PDB file of C-alpha atoms in Angstrom:
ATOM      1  CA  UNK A   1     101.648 173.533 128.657  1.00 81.00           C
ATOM      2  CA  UNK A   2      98.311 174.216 126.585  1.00 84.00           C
ATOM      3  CA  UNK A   3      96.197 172.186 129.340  1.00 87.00           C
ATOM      4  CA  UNK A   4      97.734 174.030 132.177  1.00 89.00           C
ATOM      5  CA  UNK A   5      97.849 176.963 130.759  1.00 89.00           C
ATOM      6  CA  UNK A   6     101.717 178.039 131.481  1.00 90.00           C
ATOM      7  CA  UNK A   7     102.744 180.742 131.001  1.00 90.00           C
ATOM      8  CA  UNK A   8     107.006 182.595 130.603  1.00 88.00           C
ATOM      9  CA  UNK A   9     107.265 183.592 134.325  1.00 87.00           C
ATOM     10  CA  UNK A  10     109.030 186.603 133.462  1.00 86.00           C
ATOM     11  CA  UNK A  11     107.069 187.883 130.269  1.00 91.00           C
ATOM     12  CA  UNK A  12     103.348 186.134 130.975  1.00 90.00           C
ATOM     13  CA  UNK A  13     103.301 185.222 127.577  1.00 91.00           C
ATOM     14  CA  UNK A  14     102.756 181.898 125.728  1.00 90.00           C
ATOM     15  CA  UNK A  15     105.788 179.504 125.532  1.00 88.00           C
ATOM     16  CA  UNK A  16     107.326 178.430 122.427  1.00 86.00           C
ATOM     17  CA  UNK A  17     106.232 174.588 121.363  1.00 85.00           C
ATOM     18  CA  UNK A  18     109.267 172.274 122.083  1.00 82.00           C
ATOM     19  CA  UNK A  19     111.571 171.902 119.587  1.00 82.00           C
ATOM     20  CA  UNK A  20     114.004 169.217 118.808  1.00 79.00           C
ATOM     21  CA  UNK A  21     117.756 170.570 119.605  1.00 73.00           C
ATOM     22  CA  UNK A  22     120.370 167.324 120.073  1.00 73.00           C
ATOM     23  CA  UNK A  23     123.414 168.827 122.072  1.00 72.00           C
ATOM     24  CA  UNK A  24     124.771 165.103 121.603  1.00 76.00           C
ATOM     25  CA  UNK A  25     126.355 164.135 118.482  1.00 78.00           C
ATOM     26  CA  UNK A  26     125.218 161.196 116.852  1.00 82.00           C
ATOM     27  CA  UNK A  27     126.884 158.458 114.799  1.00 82.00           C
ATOM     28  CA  UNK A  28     126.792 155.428 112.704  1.00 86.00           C
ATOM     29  CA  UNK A  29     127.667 152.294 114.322  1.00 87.00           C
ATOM     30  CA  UNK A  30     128.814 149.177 112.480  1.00 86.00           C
ATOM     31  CA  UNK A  31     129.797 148.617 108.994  1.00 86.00           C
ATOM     32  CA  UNK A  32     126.706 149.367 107.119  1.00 86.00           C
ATOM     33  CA  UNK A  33     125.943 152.544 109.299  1.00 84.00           C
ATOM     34  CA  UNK A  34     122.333 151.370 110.612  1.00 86.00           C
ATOM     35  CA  UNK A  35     122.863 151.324 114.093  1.00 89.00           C
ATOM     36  CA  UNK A  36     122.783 154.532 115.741  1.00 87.00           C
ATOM     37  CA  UNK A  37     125.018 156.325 118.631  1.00 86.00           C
ATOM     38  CA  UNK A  38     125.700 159.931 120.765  1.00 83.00           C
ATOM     39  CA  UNK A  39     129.051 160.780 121.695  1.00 83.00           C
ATOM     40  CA  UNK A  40     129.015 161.656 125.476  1.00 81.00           C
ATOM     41  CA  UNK A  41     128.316 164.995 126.312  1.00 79.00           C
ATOM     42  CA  UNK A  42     130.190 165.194 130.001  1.00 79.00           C
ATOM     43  CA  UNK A  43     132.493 163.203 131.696  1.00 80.00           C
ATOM     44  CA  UNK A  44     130.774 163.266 134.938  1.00 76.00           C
ATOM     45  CA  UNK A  45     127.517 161.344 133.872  1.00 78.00           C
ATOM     46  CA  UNK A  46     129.248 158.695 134.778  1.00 82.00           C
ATOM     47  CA  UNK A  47     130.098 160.028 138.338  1.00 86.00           C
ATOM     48  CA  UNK A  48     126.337 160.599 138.384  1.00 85.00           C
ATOM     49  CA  UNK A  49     124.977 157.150 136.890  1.00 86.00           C
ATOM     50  CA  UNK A  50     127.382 154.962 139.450  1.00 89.00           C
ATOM     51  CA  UNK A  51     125.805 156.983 142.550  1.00 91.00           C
ATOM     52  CA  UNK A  52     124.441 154.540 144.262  1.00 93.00           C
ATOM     53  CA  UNK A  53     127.744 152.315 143.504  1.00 94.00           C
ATOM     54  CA  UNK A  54     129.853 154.999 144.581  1.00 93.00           C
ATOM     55  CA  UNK A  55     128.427 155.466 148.021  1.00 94.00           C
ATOM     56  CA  UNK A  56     128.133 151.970 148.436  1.00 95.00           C
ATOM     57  CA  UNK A  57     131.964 152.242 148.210  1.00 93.00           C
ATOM     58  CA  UNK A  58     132.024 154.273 151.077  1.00 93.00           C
ATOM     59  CA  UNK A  59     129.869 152.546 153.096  1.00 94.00           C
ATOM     60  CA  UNK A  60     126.652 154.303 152.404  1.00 93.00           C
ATOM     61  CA  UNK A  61     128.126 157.781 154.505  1.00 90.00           C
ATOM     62  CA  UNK A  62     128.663 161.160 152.841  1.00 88.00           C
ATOM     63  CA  UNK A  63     130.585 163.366 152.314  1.00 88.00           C
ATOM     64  CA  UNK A  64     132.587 161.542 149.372  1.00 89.00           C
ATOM     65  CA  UNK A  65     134.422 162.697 145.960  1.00 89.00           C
ATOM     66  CA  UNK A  66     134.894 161.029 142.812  1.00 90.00           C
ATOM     67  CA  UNK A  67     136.817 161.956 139.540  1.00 89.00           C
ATOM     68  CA  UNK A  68     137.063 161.129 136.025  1.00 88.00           C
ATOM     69  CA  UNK A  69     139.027 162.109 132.975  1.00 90.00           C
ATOM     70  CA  UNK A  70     138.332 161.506 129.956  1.00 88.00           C
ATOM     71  CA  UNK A  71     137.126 162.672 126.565  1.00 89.00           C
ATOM     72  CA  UNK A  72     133.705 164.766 125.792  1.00 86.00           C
ATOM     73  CA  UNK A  73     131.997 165.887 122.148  1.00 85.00           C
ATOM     74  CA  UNK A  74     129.800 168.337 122.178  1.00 78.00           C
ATOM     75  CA  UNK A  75     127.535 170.181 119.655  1.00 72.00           C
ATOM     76  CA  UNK A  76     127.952 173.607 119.975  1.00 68.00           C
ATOM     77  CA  UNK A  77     125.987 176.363 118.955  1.00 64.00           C
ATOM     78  CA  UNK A  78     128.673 179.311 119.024  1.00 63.00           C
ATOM     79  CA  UNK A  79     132.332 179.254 120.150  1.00 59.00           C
ATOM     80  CA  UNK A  80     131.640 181.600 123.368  1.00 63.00           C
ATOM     81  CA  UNK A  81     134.556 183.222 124.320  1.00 66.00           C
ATOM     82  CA  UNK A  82     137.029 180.994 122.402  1.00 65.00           C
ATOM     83  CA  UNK A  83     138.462 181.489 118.562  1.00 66.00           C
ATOM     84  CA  UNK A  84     137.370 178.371 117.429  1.00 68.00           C
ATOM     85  CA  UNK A  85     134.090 176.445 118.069  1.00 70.00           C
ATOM     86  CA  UNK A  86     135.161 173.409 119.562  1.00 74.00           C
ATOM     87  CA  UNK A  87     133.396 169.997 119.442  1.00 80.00           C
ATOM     88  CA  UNK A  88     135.942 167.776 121.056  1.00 84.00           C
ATOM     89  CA  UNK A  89     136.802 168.122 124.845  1.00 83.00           C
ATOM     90  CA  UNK A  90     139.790 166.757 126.827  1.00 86.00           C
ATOM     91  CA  UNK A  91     138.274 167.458 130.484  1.00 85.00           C
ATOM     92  CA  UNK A  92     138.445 166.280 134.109  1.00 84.00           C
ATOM     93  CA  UNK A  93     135.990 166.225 136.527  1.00 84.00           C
ATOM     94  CA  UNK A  94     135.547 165.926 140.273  1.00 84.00           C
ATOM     95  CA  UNK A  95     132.051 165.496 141.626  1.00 86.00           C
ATOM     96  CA  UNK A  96     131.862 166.108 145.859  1.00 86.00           C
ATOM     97  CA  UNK A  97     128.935 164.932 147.115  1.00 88.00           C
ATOM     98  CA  UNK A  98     127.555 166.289 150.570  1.00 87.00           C
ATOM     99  CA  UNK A  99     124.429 165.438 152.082  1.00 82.00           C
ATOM    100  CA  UNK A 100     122.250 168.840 152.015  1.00 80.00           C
ATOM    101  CA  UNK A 101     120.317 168.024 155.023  1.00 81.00           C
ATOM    102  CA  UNK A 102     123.697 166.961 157.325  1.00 75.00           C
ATOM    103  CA  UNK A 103     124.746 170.761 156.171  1.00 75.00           C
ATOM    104  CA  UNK A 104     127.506 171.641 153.729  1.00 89.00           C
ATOM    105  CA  UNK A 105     130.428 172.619 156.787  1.00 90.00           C
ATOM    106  CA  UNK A 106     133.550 171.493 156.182  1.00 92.00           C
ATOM    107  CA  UNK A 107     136.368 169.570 158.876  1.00 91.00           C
ATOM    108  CA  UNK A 108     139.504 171.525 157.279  1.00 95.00           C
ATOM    109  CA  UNK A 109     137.463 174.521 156.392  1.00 96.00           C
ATOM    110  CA  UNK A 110     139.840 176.592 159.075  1.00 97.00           C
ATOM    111  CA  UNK A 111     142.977 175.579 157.909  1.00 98.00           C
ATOM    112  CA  UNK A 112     141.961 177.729 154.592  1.00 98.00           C
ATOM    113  CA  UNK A 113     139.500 180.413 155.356  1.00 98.00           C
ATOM    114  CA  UNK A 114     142.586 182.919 156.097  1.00 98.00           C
ATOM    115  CA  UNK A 115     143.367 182.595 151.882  1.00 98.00           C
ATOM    116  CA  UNK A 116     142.604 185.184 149.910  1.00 97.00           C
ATOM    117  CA  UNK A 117     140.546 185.246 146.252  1.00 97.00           C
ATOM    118  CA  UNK A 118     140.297 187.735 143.802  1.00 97.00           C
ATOM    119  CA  UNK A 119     136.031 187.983 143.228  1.00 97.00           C
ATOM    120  CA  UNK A 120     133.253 188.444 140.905  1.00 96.00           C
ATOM    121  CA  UNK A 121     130.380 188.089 141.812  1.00 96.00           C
ATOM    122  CA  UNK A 122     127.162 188.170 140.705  1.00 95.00           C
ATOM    123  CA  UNK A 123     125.875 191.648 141.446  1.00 95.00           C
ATOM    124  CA  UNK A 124     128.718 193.254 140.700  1.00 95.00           C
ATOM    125  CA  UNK A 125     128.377 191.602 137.142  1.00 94.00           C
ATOM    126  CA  UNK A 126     124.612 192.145 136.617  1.00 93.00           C
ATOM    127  CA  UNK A 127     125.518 195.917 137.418  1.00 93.00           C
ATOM    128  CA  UNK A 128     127.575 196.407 133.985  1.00 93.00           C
ATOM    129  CA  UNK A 129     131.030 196.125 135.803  1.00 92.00           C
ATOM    130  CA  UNK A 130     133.553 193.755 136.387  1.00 91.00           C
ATOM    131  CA  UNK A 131     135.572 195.106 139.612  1.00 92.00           C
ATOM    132  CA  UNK A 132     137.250 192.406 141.556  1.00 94.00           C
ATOM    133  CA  UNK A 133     137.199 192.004 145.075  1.00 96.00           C
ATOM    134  CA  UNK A 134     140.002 190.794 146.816  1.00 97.00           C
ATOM    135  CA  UNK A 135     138.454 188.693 150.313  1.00 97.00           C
ATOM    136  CA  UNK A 136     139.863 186.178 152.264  1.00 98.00           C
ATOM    137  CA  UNK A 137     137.334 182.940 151.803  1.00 98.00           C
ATOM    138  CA  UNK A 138     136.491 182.772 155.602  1.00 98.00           C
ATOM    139  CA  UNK A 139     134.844 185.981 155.095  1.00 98.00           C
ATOM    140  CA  UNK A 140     133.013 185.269 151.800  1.00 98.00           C
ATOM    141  CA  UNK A 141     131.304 182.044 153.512  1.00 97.00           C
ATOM    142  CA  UNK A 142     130.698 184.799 156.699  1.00 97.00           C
ATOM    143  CA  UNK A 143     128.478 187.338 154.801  1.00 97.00           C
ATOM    144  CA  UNK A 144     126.359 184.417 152.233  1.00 96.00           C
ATOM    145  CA  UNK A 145     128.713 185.629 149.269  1.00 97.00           C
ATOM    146  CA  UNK A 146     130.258 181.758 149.055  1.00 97.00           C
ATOM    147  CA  UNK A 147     127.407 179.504 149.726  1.00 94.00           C
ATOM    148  CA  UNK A 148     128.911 176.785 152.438  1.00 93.00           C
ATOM    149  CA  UNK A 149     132.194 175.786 153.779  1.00 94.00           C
ATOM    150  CA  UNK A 150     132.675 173.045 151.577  1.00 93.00           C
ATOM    151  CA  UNK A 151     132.243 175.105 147.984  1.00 94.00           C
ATOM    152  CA  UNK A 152     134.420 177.654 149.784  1.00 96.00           C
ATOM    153  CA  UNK A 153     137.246 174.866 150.795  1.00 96.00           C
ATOM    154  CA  UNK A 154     137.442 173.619 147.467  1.00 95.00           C
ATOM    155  CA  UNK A 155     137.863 177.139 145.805  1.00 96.00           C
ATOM    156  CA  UNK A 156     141.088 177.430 148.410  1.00 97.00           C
ATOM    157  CA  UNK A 157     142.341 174.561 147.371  1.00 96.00           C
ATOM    158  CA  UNK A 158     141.785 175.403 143.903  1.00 94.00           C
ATOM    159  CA  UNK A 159     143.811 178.594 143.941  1.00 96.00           C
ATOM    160  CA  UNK A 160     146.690 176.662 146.059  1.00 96.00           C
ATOM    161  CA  UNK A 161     146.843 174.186 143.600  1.00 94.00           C
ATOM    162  CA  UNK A 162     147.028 176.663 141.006  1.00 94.00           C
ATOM    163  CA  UNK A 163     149.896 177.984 142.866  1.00 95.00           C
ATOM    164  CA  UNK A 164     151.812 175.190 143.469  1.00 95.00           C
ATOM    165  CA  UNK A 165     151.723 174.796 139.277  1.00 93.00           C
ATOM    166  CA  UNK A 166     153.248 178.305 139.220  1.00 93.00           C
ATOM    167  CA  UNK A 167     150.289 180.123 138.327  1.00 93.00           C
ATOM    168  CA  UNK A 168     150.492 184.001 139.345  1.00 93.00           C
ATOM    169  CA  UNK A 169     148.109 184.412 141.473  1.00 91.00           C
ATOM    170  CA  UNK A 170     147.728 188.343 140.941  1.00 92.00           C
ATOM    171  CA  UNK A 171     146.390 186.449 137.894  1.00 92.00           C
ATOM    172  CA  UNK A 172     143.574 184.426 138.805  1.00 94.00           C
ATOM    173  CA  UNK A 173     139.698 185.790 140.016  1.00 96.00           C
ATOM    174  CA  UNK A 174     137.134 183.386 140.751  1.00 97.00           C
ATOM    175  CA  UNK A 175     133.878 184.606 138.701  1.00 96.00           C
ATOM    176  CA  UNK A 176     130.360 184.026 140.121  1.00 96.00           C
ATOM    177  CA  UNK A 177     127.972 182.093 138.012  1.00 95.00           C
ATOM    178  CA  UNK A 178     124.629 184.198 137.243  1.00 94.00           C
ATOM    179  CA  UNK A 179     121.749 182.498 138.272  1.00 89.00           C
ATOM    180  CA  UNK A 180     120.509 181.638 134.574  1.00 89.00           C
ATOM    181  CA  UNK A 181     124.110 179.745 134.356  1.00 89.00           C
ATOM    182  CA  UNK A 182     123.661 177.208 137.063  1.00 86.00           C
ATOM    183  CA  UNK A 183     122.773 173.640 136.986  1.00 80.00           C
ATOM    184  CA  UNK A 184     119.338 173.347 138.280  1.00 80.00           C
ATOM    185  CA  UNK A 185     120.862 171.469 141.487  1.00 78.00           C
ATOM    186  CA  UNK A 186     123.445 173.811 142.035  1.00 82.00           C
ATOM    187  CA  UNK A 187     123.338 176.495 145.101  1.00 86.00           C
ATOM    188  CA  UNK A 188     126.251 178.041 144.073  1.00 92.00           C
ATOM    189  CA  UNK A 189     128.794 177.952 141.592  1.00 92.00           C
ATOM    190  CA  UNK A 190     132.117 179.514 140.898  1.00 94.00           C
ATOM    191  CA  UNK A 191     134.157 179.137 138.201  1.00 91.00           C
ATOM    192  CA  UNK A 192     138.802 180.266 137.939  1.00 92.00           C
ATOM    193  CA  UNK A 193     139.829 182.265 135.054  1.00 88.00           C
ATOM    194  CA  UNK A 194     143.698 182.649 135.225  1.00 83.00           C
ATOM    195  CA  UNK A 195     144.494 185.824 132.854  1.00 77.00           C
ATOM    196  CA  UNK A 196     147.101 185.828 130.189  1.00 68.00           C
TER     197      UNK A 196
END
């Protein structure tokens, strides 16, 4: 950073040094404790480490989907929105992976784009508020607000699932991520809060 001279893109000024931070916990293996260990973070690594497996599975041709459930420890700074700060997760994970350059349409994309979700979305957050707009998914892929066909299929199905588990759906909004909340491969991302 020194040699380069980089600078904070938004303020100009210097960058902190790195610190360490460990978001992994880490343990003592073995009887006498000298061995050491990290609880996994994320159940998906896994999704993401057995790639090239995975799409060997399916005869090197995307799109594909894989899931995994399992259990996740984490070392939290602050509880977030929660009561308690949390260090042990129960979670489940599906990964879809679509080839970016063989575009992100989707073959049953139709069959849901008439469904309506309850929306959030980015600007409408960054302006202080938190109105929802209710827009049938078609339409949100139409006009850029959904990113592709296949992120807007899956939020579909995600509200129909939630649905058929006898969730209200007067209940449920679909909140946009802000672009400092993203994964640094992501394009989009949305994530379902059902209200109490």
């Amino acid at each position: 950073m020194k040699k380069y001279d980089i600078k904070n893109p938004t303020t100009g000024g210097d960058l902190n040094p790195p610190i360490a931070f460990n978001l992994m916990f880490e343990l003592a293996i073995g009887p006498s404790g000298a061995a050491k260990g990290y609880l996994r973070p994320e159940t998906a690594q896994g999704q993401f480490l057995n790639f090239a497996k995975l799409l060997e599975f399916n005869q090197q041709s995307m799109p594909f989907a894989s899931a995994s459930i399992g259990k996740s420890f984490r070392n939290e700074i602050a509880p977030r929105s929660g009561l308690l700060r949390v260090r042990e997760f129960l979670m489940a994970e599906i990964e879809h992976f679509v080839d970016p350059q063989g575009g992100k349409k989707h073959p049953r994309f139709a069959e849901v784009a008439h469904i309506e979700l309850a929306l959030l979305n980015r600007d409408v957050q960054l302006s202080g508020r938190t109105d929802i707009e209710r827009m049938a998914i078609g339409k949100a892929v139409e006009t850029g607000l959904v990113d592709n066909e296949t992120l807007g299929y899956f939020l579909a199905r995600i509200q129909l699932f939630l649905e058929r588990l006898g969730v209200d759906n007067s209940k449920l909004r679909f909140r946009q991520h802000m672009a400092n909340e993203m994964a640094h491969y992501a394009a989009d991302c949305w994530v379902c809060h059902a209200a109490p």
